[in-house]
PDB file of C-alpha atoms in Angstrom:
ATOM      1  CA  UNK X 670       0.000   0.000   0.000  1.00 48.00           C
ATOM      2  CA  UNK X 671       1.149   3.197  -0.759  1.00 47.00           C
ATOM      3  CA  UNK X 672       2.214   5.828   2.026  1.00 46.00           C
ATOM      4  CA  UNK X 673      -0.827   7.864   0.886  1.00 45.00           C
ATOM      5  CA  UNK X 674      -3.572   5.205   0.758  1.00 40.00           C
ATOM      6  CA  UNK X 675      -2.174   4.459   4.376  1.00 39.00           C
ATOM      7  CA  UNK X 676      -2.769   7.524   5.900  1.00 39.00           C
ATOM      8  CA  UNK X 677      -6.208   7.950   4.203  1.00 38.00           C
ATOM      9  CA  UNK X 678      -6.889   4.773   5.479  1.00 39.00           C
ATOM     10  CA  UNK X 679      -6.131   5.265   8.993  1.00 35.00           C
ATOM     11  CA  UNK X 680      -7.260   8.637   8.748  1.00 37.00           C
ATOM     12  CA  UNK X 681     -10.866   7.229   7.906  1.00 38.00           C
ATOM     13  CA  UNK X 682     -10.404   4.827  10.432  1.00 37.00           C
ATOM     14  CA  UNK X 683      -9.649   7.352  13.257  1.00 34.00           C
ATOM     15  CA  UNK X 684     -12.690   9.534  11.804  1.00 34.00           C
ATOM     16  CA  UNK X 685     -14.917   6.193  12.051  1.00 32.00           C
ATOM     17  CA  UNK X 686     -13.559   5.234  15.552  1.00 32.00           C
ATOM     18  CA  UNK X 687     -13.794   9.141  16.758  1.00 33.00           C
ATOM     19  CA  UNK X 688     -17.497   9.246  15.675  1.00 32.00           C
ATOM     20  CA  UNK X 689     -18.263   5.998  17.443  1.00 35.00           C
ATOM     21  CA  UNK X 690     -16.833   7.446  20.838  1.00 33.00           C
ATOM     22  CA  UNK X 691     -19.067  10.690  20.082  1.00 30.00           C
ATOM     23  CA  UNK X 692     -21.911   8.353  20.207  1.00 29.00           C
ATOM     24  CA  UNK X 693     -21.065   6.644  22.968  1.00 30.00           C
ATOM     25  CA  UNK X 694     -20.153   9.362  25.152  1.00 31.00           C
ATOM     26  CA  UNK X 695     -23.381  11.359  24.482  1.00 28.00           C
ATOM     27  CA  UNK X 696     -26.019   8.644  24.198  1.00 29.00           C
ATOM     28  CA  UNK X 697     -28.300   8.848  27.442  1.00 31.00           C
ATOM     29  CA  UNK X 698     -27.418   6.305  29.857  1.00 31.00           C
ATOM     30  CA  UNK X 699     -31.180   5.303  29.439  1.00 34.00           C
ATOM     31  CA  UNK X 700     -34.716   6.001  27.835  1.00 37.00           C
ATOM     32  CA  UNK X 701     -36.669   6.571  30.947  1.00 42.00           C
ATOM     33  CA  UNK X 702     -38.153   9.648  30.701  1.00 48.00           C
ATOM     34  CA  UNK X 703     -41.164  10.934  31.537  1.00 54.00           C
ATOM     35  CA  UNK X 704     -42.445   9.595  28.482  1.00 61.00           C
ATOM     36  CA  UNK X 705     -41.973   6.073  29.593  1.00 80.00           C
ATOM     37  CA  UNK X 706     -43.773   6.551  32.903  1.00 86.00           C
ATOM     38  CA  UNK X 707     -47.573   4.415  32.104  1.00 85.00           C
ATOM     39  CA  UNK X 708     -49.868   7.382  33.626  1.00 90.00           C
ATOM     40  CA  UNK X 709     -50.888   4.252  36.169  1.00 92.00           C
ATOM     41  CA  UNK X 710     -51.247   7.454  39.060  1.00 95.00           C
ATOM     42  CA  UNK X 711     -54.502   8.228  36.712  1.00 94.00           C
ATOM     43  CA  UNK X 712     -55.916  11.021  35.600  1.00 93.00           C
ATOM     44  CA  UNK X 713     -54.615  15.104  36.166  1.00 94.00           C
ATOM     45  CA  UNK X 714     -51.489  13.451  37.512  1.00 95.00           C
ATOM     46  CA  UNK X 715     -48.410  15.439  36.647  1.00 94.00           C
ATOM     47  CA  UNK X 716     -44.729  13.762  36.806  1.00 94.00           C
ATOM     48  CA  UNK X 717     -42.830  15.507  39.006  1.00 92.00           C
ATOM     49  CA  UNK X 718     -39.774  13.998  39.327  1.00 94.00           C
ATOM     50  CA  UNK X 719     -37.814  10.105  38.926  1.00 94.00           C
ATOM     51  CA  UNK X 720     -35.405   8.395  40.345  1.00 95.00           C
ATOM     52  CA  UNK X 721     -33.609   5.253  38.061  1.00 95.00           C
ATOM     53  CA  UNK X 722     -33.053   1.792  39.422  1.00 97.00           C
ATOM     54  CA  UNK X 723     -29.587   1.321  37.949  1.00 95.00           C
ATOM     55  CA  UNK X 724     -28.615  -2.691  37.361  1.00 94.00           C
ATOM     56  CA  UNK X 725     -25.612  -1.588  36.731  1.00 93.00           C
ATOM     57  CA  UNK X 726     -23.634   1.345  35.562  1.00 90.00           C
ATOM     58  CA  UNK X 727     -25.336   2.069  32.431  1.00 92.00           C
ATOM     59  CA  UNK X 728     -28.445   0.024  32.318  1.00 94.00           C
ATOM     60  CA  UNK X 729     -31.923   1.469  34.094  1.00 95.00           C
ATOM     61  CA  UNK X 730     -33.488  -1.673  34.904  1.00 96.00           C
ATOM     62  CA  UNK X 731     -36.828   0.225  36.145  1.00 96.00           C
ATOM     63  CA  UNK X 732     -37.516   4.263  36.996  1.00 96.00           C
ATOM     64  CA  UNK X 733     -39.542   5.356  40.121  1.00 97.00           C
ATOM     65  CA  UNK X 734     -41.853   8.110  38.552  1.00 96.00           C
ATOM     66  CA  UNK X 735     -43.089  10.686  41.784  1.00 96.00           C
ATOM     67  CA  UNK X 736     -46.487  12.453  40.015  1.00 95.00           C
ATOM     68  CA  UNK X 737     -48.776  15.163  41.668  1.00 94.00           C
ATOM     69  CA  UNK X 738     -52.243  15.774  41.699  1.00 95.00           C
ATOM     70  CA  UNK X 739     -53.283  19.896  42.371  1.00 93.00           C
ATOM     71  CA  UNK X 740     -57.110  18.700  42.318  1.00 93.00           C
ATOM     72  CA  UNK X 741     -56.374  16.052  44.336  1.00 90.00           C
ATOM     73  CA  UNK X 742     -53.520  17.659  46.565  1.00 90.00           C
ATOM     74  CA  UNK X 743     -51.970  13.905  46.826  1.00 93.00           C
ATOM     75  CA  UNK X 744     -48.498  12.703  45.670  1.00 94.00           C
ATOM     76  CA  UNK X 745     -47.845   9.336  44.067  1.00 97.00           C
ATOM     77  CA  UNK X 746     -44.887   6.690  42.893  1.00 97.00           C
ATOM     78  CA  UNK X 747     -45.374   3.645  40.674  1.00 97.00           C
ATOM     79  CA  UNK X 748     -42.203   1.868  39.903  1.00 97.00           C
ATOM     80  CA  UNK X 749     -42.070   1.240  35.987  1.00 96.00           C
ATOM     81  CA  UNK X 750     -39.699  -1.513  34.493  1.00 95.00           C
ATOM     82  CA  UNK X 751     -37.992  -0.458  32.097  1.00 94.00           C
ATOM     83  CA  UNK X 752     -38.467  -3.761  29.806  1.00 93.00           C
ATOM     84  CA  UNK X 753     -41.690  -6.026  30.535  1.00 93.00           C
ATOM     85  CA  UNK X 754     -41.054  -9.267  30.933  1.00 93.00           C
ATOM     86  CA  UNK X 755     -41.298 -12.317  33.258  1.00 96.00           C
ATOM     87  CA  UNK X 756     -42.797 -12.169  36.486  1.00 97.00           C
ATOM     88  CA  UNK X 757     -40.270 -10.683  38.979  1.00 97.00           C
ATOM     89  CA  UNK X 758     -40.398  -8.726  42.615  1.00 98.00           C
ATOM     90  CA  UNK X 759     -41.217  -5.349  42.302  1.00 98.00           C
ATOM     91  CA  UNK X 760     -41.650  -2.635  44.789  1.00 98.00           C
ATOM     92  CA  UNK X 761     -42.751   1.066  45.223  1.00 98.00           C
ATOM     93  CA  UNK X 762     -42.967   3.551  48.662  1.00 97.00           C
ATOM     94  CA  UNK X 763     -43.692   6.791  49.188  1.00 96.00           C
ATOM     95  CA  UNK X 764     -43.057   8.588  52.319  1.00 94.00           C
ATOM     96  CA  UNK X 765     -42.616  11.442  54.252  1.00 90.00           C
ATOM     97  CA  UNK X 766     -39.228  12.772  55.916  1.00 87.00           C
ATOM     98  CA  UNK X 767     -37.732  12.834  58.369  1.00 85.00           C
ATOM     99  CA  UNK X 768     -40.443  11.111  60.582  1.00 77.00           C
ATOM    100  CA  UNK X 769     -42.536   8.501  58.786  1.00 79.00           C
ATOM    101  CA  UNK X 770     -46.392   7.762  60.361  1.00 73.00           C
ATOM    102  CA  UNK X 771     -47.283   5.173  57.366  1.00 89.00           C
ATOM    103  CA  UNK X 772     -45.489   4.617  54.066  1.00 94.00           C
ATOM    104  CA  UNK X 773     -47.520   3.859  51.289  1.00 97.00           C
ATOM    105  CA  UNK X 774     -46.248   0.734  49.762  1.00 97.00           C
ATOM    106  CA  UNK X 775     -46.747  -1.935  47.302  1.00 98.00           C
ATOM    107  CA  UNK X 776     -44.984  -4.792  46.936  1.00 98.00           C
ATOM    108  CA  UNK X 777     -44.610  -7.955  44.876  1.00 98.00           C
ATOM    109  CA  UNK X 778     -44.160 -10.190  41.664  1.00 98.00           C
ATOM    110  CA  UNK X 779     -44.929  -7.895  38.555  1.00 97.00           C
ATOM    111  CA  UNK X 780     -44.439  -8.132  34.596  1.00 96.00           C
ATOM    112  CA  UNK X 781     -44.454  -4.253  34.187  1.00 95.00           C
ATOM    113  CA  UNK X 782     -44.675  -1.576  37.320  1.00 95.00           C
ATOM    114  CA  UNK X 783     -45.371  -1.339  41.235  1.00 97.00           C
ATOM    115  CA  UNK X 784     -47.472   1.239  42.585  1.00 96.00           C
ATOM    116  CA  UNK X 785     -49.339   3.328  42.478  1.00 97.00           C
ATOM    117  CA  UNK X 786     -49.325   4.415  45.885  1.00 98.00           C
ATOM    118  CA  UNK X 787     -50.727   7.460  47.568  1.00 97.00           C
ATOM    119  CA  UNK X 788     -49.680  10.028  49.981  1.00 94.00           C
ATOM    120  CA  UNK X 789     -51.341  13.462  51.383  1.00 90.00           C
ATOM    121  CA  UNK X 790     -48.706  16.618  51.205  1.00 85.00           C
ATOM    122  CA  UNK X 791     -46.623  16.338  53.857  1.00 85.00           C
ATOM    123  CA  UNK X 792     -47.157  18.734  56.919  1.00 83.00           C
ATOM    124  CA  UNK X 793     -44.485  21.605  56.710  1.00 85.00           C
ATOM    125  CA  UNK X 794     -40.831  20.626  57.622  1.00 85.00           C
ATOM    126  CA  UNK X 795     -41.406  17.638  56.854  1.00 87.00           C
ATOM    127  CA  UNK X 796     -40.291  16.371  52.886  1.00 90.00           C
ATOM    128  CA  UNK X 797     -41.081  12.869  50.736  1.00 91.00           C
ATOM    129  CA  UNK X 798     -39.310  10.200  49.964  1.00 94.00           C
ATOM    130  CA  UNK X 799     -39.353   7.631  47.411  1.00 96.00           C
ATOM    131  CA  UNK X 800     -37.895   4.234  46.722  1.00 96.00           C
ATOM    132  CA  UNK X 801     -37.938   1.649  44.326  1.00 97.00           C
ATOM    133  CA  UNK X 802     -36.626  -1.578  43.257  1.00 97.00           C
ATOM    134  CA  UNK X 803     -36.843  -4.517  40.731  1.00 97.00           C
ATOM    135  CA  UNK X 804     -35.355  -8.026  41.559  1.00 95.00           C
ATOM    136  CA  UNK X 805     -32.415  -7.066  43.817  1.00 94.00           C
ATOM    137  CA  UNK X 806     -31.531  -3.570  42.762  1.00 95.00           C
ATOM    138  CA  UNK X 807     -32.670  -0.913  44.551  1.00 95.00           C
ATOM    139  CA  UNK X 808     -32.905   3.181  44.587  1.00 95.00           C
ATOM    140  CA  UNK X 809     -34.434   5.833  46.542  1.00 94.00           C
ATOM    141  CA  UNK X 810     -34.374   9.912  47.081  1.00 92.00           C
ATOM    142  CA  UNK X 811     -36.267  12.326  49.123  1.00 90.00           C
ATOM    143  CA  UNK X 812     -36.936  15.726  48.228  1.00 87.00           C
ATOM    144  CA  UNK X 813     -40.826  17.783  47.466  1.00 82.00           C
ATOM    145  CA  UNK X 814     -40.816  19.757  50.498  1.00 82.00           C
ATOM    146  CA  UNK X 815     -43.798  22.383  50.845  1.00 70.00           C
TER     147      UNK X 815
END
């Protein structure tokens, strides 16, 4: 091969390989997005926030999805998997923080999501928490303080 075939070559190679990387490094670690959360809360509720339930580094095996209802003045989660599938253990609470009186939970062997549960705002100084999980991999986060 000739010296300037070569460097075209490896030149398009680099390019190629440089590309690739570009992809990589800005492709979102995963789809869940409020799109992907099934409006199980029902009606008027509003995603507020979500919290991935990471299987590991890169993959979002489910998201916790935290809506609100104004009409209804109630917060709730639902745990969404990511990919429906078999039948596997599942699990959604909402809380409040720092003091819990009764979390709202739901719990067990599910294709799709967990949830949804139900909680009242919280009384002031006092914030919600969240939590989910899917098989043995597990997330939470606290935050919507009035």
């Amino acid at each position: 091969m000739k010296p300037i075939r070569r460097k075209a070559a490896t030149a398009g190679a680099l390019a190629v390989l440089a590309l690739g990387g570009t992809l990589a490094a800005t492709a979102p670690a995963s789809a869940a997005t409020a799109d992907a959360y099934n409006g199980a809360c029902g009606a008027g509720y509003e995603v507020f926030t979500s919290t991935p339930v990471m299987s590991s580094q890169r993959t979002v095996a489910a998201t916790t999805y935290v809506a609100y209802s104004s009409a209804d003045r109630q917060w709730c989660a639902v745990t969404v998997r990511s990919k429906p599938g078999a039948r596997v253990f599942m699990e959604v609470t909402l809380d409040t923080w720092p003091t819990s009186t009764t979390p709202a939970r739901d719990a067990g062997s599910y294709t799709a999501f967990a949830g949804p549960v139900y909680k009242d705002l919280p009384e002031p100084g006092r914030c919600m928490t969240w939590s989910g999980s899917i098989d043995l991999y597990y997330n939470s986060d606290r935050g919507l303080c009035p």
